[in-house]
PDB file of C-alpha atoms in Angstrom:
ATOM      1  CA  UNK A   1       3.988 -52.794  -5.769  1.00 73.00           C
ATOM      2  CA  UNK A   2       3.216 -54.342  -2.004  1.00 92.00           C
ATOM      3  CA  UNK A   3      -0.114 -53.087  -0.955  1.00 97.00           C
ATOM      4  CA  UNK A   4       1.410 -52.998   2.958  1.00 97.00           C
ATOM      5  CA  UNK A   5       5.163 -52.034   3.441  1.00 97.00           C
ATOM      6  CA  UNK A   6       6.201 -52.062   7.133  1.00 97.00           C
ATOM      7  CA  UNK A   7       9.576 -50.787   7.999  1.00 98.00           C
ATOM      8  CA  UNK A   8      11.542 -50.933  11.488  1.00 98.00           C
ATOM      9  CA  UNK A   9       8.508 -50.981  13.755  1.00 98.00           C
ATOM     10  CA  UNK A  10       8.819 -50.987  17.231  1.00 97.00           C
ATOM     11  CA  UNK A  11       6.311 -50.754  20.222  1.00 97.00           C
ATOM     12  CA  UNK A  12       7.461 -50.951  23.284  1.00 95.00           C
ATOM     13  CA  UNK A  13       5.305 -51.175  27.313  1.00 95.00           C
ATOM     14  CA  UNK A  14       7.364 -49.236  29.491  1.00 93.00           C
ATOM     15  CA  UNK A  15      10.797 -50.699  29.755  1.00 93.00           C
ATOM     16  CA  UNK A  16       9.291 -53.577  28.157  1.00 94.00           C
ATOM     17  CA  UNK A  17      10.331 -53.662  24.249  1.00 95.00           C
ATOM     18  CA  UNK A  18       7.084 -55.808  22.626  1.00 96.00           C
ATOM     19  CA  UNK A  19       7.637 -55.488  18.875  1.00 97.00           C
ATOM     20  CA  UNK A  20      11.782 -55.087  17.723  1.00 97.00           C
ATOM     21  CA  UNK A  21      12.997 -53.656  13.999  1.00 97.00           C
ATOM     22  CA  UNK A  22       9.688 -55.745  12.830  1.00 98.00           C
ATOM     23  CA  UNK A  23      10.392 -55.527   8.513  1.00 98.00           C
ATOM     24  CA  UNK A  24       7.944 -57.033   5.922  1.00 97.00           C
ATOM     25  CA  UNK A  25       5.644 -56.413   2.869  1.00 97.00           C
ATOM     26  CA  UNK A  26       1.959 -57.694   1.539  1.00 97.00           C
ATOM     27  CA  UNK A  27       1.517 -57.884  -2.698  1.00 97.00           C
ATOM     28  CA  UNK A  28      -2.333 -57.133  -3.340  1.00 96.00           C
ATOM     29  CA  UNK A  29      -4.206 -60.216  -3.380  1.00 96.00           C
ATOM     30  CA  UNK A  30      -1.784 -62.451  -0.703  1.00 97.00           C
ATOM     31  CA  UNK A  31      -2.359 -63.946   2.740  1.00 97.00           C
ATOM     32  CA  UNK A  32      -0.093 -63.776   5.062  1.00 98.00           C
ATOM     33  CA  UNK A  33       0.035 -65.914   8.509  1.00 97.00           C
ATOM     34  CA  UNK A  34       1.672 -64.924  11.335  1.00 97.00           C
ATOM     35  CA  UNK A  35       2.690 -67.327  13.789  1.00 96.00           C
ATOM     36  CA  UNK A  36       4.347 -67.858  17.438  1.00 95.00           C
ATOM     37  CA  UNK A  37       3.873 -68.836  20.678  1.00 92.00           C
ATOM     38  CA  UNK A  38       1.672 -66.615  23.233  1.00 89.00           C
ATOM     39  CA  UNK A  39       3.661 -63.415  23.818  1.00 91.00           C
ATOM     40  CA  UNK A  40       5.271 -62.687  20.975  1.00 94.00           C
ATOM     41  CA  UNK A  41       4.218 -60.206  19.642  1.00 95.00           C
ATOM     42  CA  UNK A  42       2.251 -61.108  16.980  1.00 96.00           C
ATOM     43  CA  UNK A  43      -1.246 -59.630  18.821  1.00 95.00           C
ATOM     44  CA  UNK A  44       0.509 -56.260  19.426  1.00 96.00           C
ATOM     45  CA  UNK A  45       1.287 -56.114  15.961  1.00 97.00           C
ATOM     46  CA  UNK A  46      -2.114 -56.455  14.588  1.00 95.00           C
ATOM     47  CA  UNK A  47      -3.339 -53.762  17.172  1.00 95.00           C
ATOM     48  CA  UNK A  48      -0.770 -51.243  15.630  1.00 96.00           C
ATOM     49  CA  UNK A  49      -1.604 -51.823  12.008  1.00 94.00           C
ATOM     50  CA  UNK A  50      -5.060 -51.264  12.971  1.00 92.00           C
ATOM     51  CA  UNK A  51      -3.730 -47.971  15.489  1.00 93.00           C
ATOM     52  CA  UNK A  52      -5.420 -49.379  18.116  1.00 93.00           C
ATOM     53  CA  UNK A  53      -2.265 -49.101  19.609  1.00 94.00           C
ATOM     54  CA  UNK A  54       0.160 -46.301  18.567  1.00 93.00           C
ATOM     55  CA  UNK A  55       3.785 -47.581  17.528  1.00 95.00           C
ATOM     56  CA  UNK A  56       7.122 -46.453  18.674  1.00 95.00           C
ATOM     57  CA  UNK A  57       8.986 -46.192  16.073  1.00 97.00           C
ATOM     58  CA  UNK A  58       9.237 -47.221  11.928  1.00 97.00           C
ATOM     59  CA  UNK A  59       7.130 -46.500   9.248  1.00 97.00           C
ATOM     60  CA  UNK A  60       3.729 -48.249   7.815  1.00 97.00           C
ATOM     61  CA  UNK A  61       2.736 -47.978   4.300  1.00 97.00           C
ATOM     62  CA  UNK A  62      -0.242 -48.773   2.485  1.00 97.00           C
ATOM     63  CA  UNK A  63      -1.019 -48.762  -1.192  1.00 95.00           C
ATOM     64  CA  UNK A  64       1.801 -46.388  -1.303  1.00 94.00           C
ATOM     65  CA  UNK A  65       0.136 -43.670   1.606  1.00 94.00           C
ATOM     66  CA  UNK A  66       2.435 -43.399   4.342  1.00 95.00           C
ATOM     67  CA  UNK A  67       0.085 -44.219   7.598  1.00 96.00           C
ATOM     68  CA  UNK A  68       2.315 -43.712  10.458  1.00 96.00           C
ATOM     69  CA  UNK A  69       6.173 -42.527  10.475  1.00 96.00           C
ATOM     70  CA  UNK A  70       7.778 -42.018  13.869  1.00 95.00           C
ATOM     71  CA  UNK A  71       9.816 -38.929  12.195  1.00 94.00           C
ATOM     72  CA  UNK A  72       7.032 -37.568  11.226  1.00 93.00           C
ATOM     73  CA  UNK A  73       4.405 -36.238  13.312  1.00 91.00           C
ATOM     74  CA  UNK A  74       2.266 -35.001  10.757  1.00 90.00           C
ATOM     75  CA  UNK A  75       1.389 -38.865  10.020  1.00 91.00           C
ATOM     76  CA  UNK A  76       0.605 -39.546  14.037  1.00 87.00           C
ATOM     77  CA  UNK A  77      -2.351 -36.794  13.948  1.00 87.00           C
ATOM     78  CA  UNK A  78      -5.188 -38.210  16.736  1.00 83.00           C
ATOM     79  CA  UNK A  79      -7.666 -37.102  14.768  1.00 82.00           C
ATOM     80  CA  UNK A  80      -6.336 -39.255  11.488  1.00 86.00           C
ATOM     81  CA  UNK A  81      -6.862 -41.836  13.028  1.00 89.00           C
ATOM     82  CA  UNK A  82     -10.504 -43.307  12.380  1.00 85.00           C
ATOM     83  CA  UNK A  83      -9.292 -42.138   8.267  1.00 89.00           C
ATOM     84  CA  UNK A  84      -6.288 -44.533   8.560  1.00 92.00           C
ATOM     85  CA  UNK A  85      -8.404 -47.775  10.171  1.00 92.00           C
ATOM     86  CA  UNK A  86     -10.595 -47.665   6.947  1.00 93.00           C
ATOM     87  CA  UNK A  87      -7.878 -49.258   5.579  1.00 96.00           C
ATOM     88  CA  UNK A  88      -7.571 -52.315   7.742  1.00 96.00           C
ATOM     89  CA  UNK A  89     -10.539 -54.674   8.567  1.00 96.00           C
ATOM     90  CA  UNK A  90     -10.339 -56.653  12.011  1.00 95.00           C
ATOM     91  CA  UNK A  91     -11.448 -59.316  13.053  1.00 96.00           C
ATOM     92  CA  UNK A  92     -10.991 -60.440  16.865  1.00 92.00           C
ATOM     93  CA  UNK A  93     -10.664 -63.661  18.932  1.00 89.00           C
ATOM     94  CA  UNK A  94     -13.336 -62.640  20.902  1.00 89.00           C
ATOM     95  CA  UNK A  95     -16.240 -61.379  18.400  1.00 91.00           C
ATOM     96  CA  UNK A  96     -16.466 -57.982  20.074  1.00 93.00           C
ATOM     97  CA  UNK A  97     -20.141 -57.654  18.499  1.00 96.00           C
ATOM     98  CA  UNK A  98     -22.798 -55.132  20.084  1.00 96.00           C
ATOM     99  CA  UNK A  99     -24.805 -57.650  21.606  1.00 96.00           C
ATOM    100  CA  UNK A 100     -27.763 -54.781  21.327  1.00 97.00           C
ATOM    101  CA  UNK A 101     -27.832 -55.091  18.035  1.00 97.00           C
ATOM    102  CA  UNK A 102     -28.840 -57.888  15.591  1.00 98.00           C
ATOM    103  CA  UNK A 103     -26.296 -60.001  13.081  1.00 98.00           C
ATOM    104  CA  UNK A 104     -27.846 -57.390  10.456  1.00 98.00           C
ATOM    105  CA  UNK A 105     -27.166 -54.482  12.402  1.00 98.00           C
ATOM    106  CA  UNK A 106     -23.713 -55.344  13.461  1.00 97.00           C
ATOM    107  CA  UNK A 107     -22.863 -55.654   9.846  1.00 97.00           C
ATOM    108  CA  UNK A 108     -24.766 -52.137   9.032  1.00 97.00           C
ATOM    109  CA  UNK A 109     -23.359 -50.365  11.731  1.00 96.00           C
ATOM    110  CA  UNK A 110     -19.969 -48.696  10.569  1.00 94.00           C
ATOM    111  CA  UNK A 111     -20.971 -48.157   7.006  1.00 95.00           C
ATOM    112  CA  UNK A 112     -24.249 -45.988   8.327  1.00 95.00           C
ATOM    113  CA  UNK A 113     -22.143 -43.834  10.533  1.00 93.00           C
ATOM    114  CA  UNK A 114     -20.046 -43.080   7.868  1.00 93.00           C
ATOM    115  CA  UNK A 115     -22.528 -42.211   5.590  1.00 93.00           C
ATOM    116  CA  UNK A 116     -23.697 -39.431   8.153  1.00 92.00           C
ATOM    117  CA  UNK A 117     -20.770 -37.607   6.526  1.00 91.00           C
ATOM    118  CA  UNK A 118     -21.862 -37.921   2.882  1.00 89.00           C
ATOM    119  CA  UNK A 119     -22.744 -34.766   1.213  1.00 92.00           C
ATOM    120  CA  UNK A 120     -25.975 -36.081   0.126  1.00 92.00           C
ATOM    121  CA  UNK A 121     -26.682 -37.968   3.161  1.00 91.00           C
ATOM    122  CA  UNK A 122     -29.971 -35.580   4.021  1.00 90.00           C
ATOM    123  CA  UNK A 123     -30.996 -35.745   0.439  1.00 92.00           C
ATOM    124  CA  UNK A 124     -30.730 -39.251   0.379  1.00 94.00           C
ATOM    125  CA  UNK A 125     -30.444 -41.076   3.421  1.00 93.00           C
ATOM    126  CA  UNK A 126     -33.680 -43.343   2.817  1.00 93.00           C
ATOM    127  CA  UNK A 127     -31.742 -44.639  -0.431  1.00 95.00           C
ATOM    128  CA  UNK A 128     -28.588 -44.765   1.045  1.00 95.00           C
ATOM    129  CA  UNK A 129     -29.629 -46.563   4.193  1.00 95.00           C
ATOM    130  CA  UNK A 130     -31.285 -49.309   1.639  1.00 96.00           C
ATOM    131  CA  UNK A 131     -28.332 -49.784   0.134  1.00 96.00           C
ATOM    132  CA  UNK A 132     -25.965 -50.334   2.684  1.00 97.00           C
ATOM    133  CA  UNK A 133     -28.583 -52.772   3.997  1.00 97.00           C
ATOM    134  CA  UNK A 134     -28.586 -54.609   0.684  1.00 97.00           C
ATOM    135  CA  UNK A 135     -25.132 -54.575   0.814  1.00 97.00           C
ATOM    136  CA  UNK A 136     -24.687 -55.908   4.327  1.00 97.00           C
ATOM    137  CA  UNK A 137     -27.352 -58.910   3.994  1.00 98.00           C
ATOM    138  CA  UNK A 138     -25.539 -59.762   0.609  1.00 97.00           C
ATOM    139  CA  UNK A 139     -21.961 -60.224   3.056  1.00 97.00           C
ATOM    140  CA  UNK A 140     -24.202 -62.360   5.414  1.00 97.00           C
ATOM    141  CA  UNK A 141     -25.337 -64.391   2.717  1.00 96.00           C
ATOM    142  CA  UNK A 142     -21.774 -64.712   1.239  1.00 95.00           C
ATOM    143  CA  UNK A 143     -21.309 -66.225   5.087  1.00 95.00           C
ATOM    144  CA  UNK A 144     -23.679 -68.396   4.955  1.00 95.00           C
ATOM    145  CA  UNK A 145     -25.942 -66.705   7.759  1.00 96.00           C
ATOM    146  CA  UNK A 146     -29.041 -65.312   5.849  1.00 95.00           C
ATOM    147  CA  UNK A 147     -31.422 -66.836   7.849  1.00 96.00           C
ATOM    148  CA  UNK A 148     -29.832 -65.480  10.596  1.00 97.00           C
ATOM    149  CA  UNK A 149     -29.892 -61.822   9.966  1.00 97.00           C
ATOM    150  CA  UNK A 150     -32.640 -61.211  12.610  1.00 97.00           C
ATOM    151  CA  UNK A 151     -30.782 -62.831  15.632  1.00 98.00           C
ATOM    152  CA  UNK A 152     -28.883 -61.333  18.410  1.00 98.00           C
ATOM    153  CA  UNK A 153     -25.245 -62.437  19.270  1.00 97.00           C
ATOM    154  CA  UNK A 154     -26.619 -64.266  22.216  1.00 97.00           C
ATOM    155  CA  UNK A 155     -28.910 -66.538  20.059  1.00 97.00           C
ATOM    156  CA  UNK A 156     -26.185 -67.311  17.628  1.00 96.00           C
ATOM    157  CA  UNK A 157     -22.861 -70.130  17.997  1.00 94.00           C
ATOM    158  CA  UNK A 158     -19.498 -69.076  17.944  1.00 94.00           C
ATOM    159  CA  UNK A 159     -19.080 -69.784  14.254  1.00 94.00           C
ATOM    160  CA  UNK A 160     -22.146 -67.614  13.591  1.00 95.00           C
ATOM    161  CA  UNK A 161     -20.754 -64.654  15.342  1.00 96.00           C
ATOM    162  CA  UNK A 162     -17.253 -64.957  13.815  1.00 95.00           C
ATOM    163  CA  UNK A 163     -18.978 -65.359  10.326  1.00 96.00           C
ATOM    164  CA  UNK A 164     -20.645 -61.907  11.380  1.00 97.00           C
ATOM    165  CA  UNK A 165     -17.721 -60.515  12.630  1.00 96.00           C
ATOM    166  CA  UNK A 166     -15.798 -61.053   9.387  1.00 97.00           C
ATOM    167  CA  UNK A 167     -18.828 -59.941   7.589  1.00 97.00           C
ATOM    168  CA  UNK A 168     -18.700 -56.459   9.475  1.00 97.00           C
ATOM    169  CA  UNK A 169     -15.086 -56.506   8.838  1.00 96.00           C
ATOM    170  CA  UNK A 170     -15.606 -56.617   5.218  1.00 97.00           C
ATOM    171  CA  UNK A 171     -18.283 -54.435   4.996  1.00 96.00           C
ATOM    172  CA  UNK A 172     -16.151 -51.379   4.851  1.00 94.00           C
ATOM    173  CA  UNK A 173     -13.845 -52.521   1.632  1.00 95.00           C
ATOM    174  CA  UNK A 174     -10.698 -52.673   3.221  1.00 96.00           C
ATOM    175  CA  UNK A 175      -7.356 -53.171   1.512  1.00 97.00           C
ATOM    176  CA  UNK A 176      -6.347 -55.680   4.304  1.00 97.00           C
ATOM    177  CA  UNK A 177      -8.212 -57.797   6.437  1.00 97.00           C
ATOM    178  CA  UNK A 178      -6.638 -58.984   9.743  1.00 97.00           C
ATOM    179  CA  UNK A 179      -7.560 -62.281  11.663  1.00 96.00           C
ATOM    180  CA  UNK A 180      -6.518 -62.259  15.556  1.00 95.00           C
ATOM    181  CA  UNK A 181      -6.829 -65.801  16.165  1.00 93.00           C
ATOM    182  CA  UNK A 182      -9.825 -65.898  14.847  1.00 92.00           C
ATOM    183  CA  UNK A 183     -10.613 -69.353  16.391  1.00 91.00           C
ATOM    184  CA  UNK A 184      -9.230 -69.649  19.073  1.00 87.00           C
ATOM    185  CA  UNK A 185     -12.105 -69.422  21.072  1.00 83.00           C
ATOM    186  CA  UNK A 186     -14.043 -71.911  19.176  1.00 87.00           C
ATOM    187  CA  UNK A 187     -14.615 -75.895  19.643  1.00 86.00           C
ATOM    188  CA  UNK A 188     -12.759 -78.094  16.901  1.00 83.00           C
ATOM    189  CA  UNK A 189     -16.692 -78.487  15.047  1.00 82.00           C
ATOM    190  CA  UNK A 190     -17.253 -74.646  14.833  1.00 87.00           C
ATOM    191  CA  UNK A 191     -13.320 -74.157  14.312  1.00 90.00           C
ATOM    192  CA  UNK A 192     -14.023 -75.607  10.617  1.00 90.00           C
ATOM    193  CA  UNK A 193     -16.805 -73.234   9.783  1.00 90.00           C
ATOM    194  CA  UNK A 194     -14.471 -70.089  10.058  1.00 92.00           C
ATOM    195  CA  UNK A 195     -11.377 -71.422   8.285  1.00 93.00           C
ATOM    196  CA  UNK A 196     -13.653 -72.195   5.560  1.00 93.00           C
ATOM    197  CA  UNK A 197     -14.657 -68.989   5.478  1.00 94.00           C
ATOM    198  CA  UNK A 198     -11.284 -67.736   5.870  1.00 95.00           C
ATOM    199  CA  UNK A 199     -10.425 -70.386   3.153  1.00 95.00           C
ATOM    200  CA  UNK A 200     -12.687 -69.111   0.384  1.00 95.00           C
ATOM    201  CA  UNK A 201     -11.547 -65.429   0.946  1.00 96.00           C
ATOM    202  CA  UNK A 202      -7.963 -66.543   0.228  1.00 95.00           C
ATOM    203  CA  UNK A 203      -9.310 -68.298  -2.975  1.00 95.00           C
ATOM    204  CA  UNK A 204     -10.632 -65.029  -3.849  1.00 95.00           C
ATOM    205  CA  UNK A 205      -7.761 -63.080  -3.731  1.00 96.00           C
ATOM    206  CA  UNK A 206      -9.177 -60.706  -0.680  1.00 97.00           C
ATOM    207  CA  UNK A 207      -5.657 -59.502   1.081  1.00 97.00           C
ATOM    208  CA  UNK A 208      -5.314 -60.897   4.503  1.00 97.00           C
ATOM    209  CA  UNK A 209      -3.331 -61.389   7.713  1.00 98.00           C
ATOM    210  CA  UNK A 210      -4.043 -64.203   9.648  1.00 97.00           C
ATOM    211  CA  UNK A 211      -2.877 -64.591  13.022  1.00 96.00           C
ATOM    212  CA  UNK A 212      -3.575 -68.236  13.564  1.00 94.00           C
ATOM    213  CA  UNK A 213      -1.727 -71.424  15.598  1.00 90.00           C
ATOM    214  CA  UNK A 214      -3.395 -73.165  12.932  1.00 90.00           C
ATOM    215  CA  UNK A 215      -0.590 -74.955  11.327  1.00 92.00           C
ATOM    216  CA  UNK A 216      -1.498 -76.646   8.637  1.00 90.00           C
ATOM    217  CA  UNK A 217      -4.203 -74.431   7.731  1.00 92.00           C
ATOM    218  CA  UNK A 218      -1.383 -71.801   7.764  1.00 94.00           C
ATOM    219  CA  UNK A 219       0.580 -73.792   5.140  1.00 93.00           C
ATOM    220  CA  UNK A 220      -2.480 -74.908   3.128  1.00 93.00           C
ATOM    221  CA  UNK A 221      -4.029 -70.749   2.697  1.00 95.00           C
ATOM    222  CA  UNK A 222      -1.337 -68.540   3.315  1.00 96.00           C
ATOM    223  CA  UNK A 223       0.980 -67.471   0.305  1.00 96.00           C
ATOM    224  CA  UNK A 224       3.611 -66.004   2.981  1.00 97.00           C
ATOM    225  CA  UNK A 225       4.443 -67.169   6.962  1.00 97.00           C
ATOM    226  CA  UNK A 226       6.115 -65.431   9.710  1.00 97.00           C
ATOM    227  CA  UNK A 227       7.352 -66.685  12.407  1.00 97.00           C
ATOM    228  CA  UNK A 228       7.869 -64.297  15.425  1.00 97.00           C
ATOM    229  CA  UNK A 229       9.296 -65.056  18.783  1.00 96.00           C
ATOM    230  CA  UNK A 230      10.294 -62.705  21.070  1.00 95.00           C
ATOM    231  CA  UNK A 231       9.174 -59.134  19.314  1.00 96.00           C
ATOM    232  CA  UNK A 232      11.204 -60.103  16.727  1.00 97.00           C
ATOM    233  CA  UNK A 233      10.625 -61.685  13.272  1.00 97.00           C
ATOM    234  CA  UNK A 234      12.817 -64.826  13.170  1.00 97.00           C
ATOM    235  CA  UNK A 235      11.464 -65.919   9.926  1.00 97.00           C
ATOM    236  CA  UNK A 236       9.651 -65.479   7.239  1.00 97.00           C
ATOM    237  CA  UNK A 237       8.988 -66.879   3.882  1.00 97.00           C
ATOM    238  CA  UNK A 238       6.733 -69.023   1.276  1.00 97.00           C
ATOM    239  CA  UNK A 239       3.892 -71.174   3.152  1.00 95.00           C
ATOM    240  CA  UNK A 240       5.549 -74.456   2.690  1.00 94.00           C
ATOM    241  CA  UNK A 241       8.907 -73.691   2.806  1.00 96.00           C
ATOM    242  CA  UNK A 242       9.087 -71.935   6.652  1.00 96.00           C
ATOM    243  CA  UNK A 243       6.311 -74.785   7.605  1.00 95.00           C
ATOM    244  CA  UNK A 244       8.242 -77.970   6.002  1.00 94.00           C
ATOM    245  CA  UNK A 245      11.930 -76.573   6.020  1.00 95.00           C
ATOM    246  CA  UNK A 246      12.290 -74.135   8.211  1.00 95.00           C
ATOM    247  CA  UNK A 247      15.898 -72.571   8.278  1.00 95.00           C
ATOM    248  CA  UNK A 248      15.863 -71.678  12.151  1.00 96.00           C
ATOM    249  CA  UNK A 249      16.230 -73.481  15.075  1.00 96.00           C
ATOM    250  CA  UNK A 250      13.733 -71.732  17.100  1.00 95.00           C
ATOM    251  CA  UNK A 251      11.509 -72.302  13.999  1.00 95.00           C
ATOM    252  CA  UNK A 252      11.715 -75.937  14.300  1.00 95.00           C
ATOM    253  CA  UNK A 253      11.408 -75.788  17.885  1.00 95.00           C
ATOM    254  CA  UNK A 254       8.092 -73.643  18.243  1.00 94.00           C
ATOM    255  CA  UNK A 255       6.718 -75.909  14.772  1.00 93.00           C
ATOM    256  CA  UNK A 256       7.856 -79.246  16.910  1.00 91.00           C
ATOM    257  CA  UNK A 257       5.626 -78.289  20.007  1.00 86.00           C
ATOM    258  CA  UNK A 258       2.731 -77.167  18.291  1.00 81.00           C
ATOM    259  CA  UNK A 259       2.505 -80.307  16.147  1.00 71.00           C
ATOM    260  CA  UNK A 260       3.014 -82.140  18.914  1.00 69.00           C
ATOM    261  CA  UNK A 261       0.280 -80.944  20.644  1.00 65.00           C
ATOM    262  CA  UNK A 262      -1.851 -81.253  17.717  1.00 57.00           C
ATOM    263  CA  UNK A 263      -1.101 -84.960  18.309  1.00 52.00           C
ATOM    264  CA  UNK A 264      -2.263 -84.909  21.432  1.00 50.00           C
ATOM    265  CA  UNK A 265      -5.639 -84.245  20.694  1.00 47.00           C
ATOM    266  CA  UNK A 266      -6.283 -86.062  18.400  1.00 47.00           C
ATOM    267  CA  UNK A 267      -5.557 -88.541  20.198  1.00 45.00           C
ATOM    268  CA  UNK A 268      -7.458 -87.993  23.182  1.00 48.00           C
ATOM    269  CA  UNK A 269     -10.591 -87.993  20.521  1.00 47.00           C
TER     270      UNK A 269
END
């Protein structure tokens, strides 16, 4: 059974129709990478499995829980909506840590407010609080940042704070963890320390989507690629088949350009 079922989602701006009849499924334990050019769509699509942005229409699933259904408003409650993120962990371009608060604390953060709600939190809070601490340094040392617990965003790379971002993505369990670029605001050194990050998660089986323009690292981690141009999915399918042989034109077009460019700088290097 697919751990994420999306069916005929649609989001739309004003007149302006973003996502179109978008269709697809995620087994447990898979990574899928989405892929385009800037604008379609594949940003917007994140930010409504993740209800930072409420759909239009269709239906999202996961593990078998209907999330959202645009014919049925009791599934587009506002105040489900913190409930239904627990299921998604995110992971932005841009960090988005609390730059008040340590690598340590960013990590901690989510997993002490909700343990506020606990039953036992009053009874136990000193033990629970220890916990999620040991918990969170364990994630920082599983991202190779345990020396760095203690530092502020400010003090840290780029790598460092994606490494805590995913880290504080994680933190929560998720059943899906989404990458928005996740390195596309990096330089090509501190590029490789978050796909290997991203590349030992895939080895262990932790349920992802990636959007990336990360080609080859697309075709090497991924088990599944879309392609999306336009709000619309034009294809979609094993790693190395939509990568190597795509079927559609546009496919080959957008996979021709990016290449290209990829040739580019390398050879300006």
């Amino acid at each position: 059974m697919a751990i994420l079922e999306i069916t005929n989602l649609e989001k739309h701006f004003g007149a302006t129709q973003v996502l179109k009849d978008i269709s697809f499924s995620l087994e447990k334990g898979q990574a899928l990478a989405i892929i385009g050019s800037s604008g379609s769509g594949k940003t917007t699509l994140l930010r409504c499995l993740n209800f930072l942005e409420t759909p239009n229409g269709g239906r999202i699933t996961v593990g078998g829980e209907t999330l959202f259904d645009a014919n049925d408003p009791s599934t587009q409650r506002e105040k489900e909506v913190r409930k239904k993120r627990l299921h998604f962990g995110m992971v932005f371009q841009s960090f988005n840590l609390f730059p008040q608060y340590t690598a340590l604390q960013n990590v901690m953060l989510a997993s002490q407010l909700l343990a506020k709600e606990r039953p036992d939190f009053k009874a136990r809070k000193r033990e629970i609080y220890h916990e999620i601490e040991q918990q969170s340094r364990e994630l920082l040392r599983r991202m190779g940042l345990e020396d760095r617990a203690d530092h502020y965003p400010h003090q840290l790379s780029g790598g460092q704070q994606q490494r805590v971002a995913i880290a504080r993505a994680l933190a929560l369990h998720p059943d899906i963890l989404c990458f928005d670029e996740p390195t596309s605001a990096l330089d090509p050194e501190l590029t490789g320390e978050v796909l290997k990050v991203i590349r030992s998660l895939a080895e262990q089986k932790t349920t992802m989507i990636i959007v990336t323009h990360e080609m080859m690292f697309a075709r090497d981690v991924a088990d599944q690629i879309i392609f999306m141009d336009g709000g619309v999915i034009v294809e979609q399918g094993e790693a190395h088949q939509v990568i190597d042989h795509p079927h559609e034109e546009r496919t080959r077009q957008f996979l021709s350009r990016s290449l290209e460019k990829v040739g580019k700088t390398q050879d300006g290097e």
